[in-house]
XYZ file of C-alpha atoms in Angstrom:
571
model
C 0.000 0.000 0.000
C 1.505 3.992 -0.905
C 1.289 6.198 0.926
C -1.217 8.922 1.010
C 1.122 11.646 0.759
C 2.747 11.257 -2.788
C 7.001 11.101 -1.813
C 6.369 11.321 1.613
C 8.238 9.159 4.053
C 5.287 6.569 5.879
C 5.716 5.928 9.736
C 3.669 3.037 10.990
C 3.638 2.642 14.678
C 2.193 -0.385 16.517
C 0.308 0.442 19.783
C -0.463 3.826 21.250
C -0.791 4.878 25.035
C 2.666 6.685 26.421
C 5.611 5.220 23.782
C 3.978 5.213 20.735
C 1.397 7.685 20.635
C 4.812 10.391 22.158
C 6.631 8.689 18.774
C 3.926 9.577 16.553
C 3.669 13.265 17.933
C 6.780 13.665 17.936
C 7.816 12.737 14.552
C 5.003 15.242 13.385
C 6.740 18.207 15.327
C 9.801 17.185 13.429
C 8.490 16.541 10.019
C 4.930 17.866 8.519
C 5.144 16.084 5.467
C 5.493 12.357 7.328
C 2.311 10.010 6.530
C 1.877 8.974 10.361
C 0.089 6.288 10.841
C -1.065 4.444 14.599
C -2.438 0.990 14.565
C -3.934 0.811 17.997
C -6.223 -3.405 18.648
C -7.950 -1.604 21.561
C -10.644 1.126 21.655
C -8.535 3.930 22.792
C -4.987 4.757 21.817
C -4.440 7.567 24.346
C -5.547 6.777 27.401
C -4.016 7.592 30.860
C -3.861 3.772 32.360
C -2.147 5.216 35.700
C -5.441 6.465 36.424
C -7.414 3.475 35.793
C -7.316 2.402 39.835
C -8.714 6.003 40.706
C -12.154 5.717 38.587
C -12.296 2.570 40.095
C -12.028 3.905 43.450
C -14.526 6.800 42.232
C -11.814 9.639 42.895
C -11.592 10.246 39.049
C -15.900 9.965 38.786
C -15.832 10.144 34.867
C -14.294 7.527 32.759
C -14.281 10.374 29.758
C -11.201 12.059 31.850
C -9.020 8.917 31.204
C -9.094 9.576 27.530
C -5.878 12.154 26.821
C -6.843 12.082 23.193
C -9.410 10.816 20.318
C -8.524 9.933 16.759
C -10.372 13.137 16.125
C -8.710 15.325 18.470
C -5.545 13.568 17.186
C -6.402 14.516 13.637
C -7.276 17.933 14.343
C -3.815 18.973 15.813
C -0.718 16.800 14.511
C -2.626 15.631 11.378
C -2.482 12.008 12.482
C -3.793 9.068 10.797
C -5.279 6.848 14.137
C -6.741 3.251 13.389
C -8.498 1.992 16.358
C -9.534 -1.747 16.128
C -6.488 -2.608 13.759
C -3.985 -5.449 15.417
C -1.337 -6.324 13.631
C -0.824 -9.605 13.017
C 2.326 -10.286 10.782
C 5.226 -8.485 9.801
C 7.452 -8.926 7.163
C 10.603 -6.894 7.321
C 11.816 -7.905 3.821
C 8.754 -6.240 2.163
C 8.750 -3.492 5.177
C 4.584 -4.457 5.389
C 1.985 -5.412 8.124
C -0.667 -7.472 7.692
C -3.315 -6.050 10.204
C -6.585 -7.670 11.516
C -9.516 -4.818 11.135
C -12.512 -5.356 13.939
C -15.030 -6.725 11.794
C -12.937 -9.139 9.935
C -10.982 -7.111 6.951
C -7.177 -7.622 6.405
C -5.444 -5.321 5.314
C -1.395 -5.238 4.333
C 0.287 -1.459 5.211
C 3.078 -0.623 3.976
C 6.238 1.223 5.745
C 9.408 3.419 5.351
C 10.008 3.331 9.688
C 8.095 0.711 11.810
C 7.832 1.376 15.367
C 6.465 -1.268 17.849
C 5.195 -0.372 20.960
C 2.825 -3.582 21.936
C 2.998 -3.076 24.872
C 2.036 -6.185 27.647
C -0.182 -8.148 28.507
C -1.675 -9.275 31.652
C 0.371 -12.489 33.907
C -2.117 -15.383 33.734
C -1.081 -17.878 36.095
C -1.361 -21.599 35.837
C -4.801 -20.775 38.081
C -8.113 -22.909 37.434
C -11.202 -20.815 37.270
C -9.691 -18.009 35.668
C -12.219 -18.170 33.137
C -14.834 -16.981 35.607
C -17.158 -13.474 34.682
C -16.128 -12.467 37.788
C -12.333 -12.171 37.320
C -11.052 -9.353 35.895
C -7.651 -7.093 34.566
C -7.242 -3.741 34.817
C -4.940 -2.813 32.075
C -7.838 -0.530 30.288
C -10.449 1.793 30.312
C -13.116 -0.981 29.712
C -11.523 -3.308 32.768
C -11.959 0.169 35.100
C -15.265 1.060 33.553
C -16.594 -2.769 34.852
C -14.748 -3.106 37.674
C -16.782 -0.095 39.146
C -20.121 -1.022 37.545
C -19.705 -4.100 39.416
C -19.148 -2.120 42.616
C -22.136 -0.002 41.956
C -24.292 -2.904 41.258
C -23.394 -4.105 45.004
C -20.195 -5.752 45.210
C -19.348 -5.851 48.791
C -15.949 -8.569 48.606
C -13.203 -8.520 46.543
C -10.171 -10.672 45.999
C -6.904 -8.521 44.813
C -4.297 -11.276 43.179
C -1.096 -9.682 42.957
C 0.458 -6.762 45.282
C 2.510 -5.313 42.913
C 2.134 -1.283 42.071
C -1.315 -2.078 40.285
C -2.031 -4.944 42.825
C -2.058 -2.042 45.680
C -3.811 0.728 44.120
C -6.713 -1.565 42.928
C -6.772 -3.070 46.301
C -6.914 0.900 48.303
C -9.614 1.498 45.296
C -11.634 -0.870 46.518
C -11.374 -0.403 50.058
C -11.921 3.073 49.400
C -15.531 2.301 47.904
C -16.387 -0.060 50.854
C -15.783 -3.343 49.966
C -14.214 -6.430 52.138
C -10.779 -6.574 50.606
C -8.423 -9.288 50.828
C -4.771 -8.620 48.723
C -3.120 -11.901 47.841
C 0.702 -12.284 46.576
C 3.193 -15.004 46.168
C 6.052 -13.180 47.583
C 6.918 -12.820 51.163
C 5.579 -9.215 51.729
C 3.457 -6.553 49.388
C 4.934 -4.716 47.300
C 8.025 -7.107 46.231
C 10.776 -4.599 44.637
C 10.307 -2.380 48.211
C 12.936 -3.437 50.767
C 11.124 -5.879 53.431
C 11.881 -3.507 56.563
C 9.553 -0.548 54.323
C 7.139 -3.142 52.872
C 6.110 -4.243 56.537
C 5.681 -0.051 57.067
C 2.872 -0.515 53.906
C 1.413 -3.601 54.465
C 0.464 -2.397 57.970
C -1.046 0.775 56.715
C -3.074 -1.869 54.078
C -4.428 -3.448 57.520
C -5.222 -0.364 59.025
C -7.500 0.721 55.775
C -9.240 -3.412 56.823
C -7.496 -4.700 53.952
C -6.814 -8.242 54.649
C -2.698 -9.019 53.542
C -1.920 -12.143 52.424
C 1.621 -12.421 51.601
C 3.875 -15.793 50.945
C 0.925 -17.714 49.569
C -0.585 -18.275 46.241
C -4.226 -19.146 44.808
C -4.529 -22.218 43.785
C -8.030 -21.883 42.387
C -11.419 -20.351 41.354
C -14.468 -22.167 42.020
C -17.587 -20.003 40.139
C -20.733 -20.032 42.058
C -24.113 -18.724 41.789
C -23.807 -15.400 43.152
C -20.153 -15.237 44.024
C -17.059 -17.631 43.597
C -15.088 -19.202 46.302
C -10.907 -18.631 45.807
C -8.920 -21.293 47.264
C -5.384 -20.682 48.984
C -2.128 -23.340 48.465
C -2.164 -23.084 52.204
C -5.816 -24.909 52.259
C -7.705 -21.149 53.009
C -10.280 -19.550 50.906
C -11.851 -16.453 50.253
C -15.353 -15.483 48.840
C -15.304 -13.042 46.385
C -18.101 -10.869 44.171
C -14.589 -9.865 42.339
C -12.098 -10.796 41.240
C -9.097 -8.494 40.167
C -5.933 -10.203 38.697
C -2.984 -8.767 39.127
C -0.262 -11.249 38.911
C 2.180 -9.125 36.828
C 2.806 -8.263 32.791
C 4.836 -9.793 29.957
C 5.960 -8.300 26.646
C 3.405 -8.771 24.191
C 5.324 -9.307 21.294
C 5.246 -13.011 19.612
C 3.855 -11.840 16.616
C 7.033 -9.564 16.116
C 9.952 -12.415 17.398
C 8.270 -14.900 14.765
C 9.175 -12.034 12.245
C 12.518 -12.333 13.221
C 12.704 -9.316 16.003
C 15.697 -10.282 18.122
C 13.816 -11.232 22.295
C 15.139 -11.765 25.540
C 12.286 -13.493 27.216
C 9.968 -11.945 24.966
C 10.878 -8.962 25.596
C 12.588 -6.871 22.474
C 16.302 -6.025 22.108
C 17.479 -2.564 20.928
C 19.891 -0.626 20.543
C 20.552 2.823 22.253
C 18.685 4.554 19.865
C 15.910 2.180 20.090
C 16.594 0.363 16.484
C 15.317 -3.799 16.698
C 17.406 -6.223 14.931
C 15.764 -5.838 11.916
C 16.515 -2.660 9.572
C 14.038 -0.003 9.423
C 12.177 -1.161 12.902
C 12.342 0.321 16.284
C 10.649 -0.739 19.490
C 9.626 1.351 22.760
C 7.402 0.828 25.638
C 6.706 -2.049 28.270
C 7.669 -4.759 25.792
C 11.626 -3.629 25.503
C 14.663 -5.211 26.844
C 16.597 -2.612 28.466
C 19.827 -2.462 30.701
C 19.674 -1.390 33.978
C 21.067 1.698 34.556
C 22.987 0.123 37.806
C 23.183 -3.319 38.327
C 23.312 -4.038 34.081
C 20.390 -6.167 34.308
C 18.502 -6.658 30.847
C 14.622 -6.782 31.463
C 11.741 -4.459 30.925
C 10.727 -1.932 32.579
C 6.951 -1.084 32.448
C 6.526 2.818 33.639
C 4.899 5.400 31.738
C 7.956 8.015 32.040
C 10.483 5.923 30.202
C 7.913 4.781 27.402
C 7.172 8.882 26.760
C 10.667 9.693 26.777
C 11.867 7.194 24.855
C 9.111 7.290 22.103
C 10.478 10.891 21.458
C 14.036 9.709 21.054
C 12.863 7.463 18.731
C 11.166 9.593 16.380
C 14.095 11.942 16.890
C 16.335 8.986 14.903
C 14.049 8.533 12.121
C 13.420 11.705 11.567
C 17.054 13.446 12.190
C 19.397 10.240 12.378
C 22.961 11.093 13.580
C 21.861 13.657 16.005
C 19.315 11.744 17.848
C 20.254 11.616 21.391
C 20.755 8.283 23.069
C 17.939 6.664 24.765
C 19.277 6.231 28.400
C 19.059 2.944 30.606
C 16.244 3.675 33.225
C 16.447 4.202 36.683
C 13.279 2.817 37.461
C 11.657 5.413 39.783
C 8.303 4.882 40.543
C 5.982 5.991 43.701
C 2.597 4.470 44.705
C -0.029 5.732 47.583
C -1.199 3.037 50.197
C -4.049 4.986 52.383
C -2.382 7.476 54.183
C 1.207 6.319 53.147
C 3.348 6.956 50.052
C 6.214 4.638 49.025
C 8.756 5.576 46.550
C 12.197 3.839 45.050
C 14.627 4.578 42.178
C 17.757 2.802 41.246
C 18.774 -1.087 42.450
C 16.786 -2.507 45.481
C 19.070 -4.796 47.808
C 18.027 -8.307 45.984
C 18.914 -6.462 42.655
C 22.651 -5.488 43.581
C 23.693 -9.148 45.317
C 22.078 -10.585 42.331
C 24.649 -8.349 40.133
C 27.666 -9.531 43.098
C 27.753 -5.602 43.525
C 28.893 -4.990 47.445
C 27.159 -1.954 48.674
C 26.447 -0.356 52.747
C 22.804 0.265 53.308
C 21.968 3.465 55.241
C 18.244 3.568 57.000
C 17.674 6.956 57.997
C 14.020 8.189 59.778
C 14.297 12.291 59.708
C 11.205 14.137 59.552
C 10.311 15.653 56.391
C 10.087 19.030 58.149
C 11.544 21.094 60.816
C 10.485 19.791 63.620
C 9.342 22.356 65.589
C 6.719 23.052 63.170
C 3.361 21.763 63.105
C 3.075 18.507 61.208
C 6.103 16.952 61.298
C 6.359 13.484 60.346
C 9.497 10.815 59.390
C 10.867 9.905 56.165
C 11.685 6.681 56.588
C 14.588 6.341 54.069
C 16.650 3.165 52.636
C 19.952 4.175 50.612
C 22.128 1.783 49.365
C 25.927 3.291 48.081
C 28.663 0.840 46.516
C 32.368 1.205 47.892
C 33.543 3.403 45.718
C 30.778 6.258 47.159
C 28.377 5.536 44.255
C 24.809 5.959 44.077
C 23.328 2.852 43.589
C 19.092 2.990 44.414
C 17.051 4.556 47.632
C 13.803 3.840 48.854
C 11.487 5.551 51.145
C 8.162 5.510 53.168
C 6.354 8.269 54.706
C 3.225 10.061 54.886
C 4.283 13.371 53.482
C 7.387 14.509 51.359
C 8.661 10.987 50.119
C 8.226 11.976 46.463
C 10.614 15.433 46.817
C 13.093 12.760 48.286
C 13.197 10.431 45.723
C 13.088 13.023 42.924
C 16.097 14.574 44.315
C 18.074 10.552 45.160
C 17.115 9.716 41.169
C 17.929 12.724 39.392
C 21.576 12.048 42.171
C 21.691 8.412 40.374
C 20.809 9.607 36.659
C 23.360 12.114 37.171
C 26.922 10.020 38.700
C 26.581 11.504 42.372
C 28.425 10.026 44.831
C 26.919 9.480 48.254
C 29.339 12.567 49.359
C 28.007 15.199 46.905
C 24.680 14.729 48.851
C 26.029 16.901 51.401
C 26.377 19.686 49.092
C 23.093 19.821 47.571
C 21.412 23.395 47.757
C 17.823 22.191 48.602
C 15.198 23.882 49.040
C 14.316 25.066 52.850
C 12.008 26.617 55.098
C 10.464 25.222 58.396
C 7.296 24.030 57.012
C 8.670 22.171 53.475
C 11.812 20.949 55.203
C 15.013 20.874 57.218
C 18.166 22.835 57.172
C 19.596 19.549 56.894
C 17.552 17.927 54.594
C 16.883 13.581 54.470
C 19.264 13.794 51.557
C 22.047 16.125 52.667
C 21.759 13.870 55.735
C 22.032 10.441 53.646
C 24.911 11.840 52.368
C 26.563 12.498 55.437
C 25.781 8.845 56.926
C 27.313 7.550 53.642
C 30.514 9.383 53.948
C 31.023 8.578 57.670
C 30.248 5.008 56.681
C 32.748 5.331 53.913
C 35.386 7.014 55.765
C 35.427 4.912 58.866
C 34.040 7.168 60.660
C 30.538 4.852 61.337
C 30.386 1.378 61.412
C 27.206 -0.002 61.088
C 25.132 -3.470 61.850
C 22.029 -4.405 60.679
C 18.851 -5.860 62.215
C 19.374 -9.283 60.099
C 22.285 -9.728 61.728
C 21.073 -10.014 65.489
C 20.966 -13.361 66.371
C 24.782 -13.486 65.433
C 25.226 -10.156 67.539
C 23.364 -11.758 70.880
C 25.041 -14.676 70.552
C 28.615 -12.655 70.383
C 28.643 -9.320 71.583
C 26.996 -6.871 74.068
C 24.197 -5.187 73.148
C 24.076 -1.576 74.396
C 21.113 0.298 74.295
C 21.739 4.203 74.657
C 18.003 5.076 74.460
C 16.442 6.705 77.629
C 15.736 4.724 80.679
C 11.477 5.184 79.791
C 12.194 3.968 76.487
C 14.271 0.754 77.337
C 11.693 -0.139 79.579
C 8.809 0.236 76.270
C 10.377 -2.358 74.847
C 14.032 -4.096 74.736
C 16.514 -7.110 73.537
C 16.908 -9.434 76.414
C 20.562 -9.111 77.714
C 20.704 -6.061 76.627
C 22.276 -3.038 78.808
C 20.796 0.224 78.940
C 22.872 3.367 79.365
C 21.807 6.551 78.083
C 24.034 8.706 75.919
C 24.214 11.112 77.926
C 25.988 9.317 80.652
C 27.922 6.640 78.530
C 31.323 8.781 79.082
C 31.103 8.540 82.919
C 30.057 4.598 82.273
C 32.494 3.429 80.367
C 34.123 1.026 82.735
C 30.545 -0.545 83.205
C 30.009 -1.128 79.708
C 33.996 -2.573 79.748
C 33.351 -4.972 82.307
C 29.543 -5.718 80.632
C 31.461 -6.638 77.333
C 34.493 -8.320 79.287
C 36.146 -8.423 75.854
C 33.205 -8.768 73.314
C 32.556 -6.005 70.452
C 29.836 -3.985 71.802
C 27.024 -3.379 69.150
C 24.964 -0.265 69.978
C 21.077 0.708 69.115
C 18.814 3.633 70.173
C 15.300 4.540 68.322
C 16.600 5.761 64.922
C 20.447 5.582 65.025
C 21.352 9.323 65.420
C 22.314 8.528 69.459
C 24.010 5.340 68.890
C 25.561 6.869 66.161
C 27.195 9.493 68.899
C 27.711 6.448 71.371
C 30.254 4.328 68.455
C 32.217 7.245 68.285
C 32.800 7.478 71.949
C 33.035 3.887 71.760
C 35.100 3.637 69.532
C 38.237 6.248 70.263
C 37.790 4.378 73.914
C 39.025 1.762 72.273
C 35.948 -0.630 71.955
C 35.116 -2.784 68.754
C 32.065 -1.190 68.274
C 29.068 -0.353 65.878
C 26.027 1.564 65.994
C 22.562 -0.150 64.557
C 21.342 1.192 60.893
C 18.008 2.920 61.447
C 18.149 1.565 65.035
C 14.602 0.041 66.929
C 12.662 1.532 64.006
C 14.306 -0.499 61.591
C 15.193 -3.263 63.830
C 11.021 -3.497 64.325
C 10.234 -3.875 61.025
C 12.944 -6.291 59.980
C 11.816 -8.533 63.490
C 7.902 -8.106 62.203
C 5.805 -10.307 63.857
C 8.968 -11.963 66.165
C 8.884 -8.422 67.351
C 6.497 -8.844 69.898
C 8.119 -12.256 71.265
C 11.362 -10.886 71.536
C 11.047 -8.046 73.366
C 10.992 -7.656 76.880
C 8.885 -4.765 78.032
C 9.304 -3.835 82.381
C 6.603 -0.477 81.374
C 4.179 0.948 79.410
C 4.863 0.705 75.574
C 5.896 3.584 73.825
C 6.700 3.349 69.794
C 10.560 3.404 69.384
């Protein structure tokens, strides 16, 4: 087929949403005499799927606002040609054609100077009987959030969430926010899998307090459809009745079509270059289905966020329409940020599992600083994870909070994206004034744990680590008597921090020769205590994030462990 505009170079893209529908305008910015052409299977092709949990949830009340553009509006200002209701459904590079499936039946074969796939994914169906059930349902588009909420209006009252990913967690608040009995189901050990475990137990907690029921570490084995509801059945013999059903069990590349063309896949996902060219000549690939290196740990996978898709569909249109000067398409950072109730929780860059899986050695830093001056109204913590390689590098942070986690994270990824080390943290002019922040701000204070910790100056243990530190060394606790007696290790000695330099010979004879390993609430006192420690001559080391971190790692052991001689107060 020729193009419509006689001489005119012909752009066929695959897919709209964030990567190709940014391609297509784009490459009519750059070049008004391109025949642009989207092929979009679906009913929209510019639709804002982040939102799709929020008209669920009835904060975004009309569906209509989830459409960014029409074929018409489309049209009207980039002179675009959009084909709703075409998949494509062979390619054949040699020819540079696509043989495309038209709702209704037709096929039709388009021809193309630059081919640009952006499939997308498609929802993870496990190996799950019953799946088939009316009742079970995705929510990957606006039909899936159009009726998922019809079937809350129409009197829903439980729903089963399978999955606690990003989407998982969003669908499940959604729900809870409109009433319903929720119960959130995922395979891993704790929501949210790509958070660190000592933050996830911060978020599935706030789940529980919205009467979301967590089930974590388990999987479904089974939907049984009944009358009125259906019945789903737990590995661990448990079951839950449901009038939904939302699955959520993860994405893969949706791309076979394209790899039995010949397009070069990693696990289905496409390969390209740094310009975003395929194998094949004349075809490039953006979006959730692309292979892409990690932008610290290497790793090749993809990455399914809206903010890489959109900048990478410009880049792409920026080498076929101006080849040579096209700027690289970068690897992504993969910083992403999700609300649970009253809680936000953020990460960029590697998580812990991601680095040993690379054999990259790294310190962790836990940090809990408010996200404001203190002495103004409203202050609340940040609770902060950073992890920094040896050589002071910037390898991914983390963070939980109820106010100011996103500012934090912007600041930690746009650090990572640009080569920081943990030391230039200290430097960074942020903004401040008492009721957006602190003088020293979480991340000017990250950076100054990661340089002591570099230096020598700290030396930290970790909460994982405490059976091996009871077993062979003295814990010192340097919190205030009141807050020892809340809640403490057994064998543990408590002196204050205040008084440690006048009790040094105690804690001498106390250790009679073992390291000493020191904790207070967040690990600013025992921070001071090492150092006394320490030039004192003592093999010491102060506890990362101290009894607020060591809580969460201990979770549920917590309460066993402890030994409490007053009336609890939260570390």
């Amino acid at each position: 087929m020729t193009s419509s505009r006689q001489g005119s170079r012909r752009i066929v893209i695959v897919g709209g949403v964030a990567g190709g529908m940014s391609c297509a305008a784009r490459a009519r910015r750059l070049d008004e005499t391109a025949d642009i052409v989207v092929l979009e299977r679906g009913e929209h092709v510019s639709f804002a799927n982040c939102g799709l949990p929020y008209h669920v949830g009835g904060e975004i009340a009309d569906a209509g606002r989830l459409l960014v553009q029409t074929p018409e509006s489309l049209r009207a200002a980039l002179d675009l040609d959009v084909r709703p209701g075409h998949e494509v459904v062979g390619l054949d590079a040699a020819a540079r054609t696509v043989t495309v499936a038209v709702r209704g039946g037709d096929t039709e074969v388009i021809g193309y100077d630059a081919l640009v796939l952006s499939p997308g994914a498609r929802a993870v169906r496990p190996p799950i009987a019953g799946l088939d059930s009316p009742r079970v349902r995705t929510l990957r588009t606006v039909g899936d959030a159009v009726s998922l909420r019809a079937r809350v209006d129409a009197g829903a009252t439980r729903a089963v969430v399978l999955g606690a990913g990003f989407i998982g967690l969003e669908a499940a608040e959604a729900l809870a926010m409109r009433g319903l009995q929720v119960t959130l189901i995922e395979l891993a050990p704790h929501v949210l899998p790509p958070l660190e475990p000592e933050l996830a137990r911060l978020v599935s907690a706030e789940l529980t307090r919205l009467g979301i029921v967590v089930r974590t570490g388990v999987a479904a084995s089974q939907v049984v459809h009944g009358e009125d509801s259906d019945l789903v059945r737990l590995a661990d013999g448990g079951a839950v009745e449901a009038d939904l059903v939302v699955l959520s069990a993860g994405v893969r590349p949706d791309t076979e079509v394209f790899e039995a063309a010949g397009v070069a896949c990693r696990d289905g996902a496409i390969l390209v270059d740094p310009h975003g060219r395929t194998s094949l000549p004349a075809v490039w690939a953006v979006g959730d289905a692309v292979a892409t290196g990690d932008a610290v740990t290497g790793a090749v996978r993809p990455v399914a966020l809206a903010g890489p898709a959109n900048r990478a569909g410009r880049q792409v249109a920026d080498d076929i329409v101006r080849p040579g000067s096209a700027r690289s398409i970068p690897a992504p950072v993969g910083t992403a940020i999700v609300r649970a109730g009253g809680l936000t929780a953020a990460l960029t860059g590697a998580n812990r599992a991601g680095l040993e899986a690379a054999a990259i050695t790294h310190h962790t830093l836990h940090l809990h600083p408010n996200q404001h001056a203190g002495y103004f109204p409203g202050a609340t913590q940040v609770h902060l994870v950073v992890h920094v390689g040896d050589d002071g590098r910037l390898l991914g942070a983390q963070a939980v909070g109820t106010d100011g986690v996103d500012k934090r994270i912007d600041v930690l990824a746009t650090a990572i994206r640009a080569g920081l080390s943990v030391a230039d943290l200290i430097d960074l002019d942020l903004a401040y004034a008492p009721p957006y922040g602190q003088a020293k701000d979480a991340v000017n204070l990250a950076g100054m744990v990661g340089e002591n910790v570099l230096n020598g100056t700290l030396r930290l243990w970790y909460g994982e680590q405490l059976d091996a530190v009871r077993a062979d060394a003295l814990v010192l606790d340097v919190r205030s008597v009141a807050e020892y007696d809340s809640g403490h290790l057994p064998d543990s000695l408590n002196v204050p921090h205040t008084e440690l330099r006048q009790r040094l010979a105690e804690v001498r004879d106390a250790a009679a020769g073992r390291p000493v390993r020191v904790l207070c609430a967040s690990g600013v006192r025992s921070a001071i205590a090492h150092r006394v420690l320490a030039q004192s001559g003592f093999d010491s080391a102060s506890l990362s994030g101290g009894m607020l971190t060591l809580r969460a790692v201990l979770g549920d052991r917590c309460d066993d462990l402890l030994v409490r001689t007053g009336e609890f107060v939260h570390a």
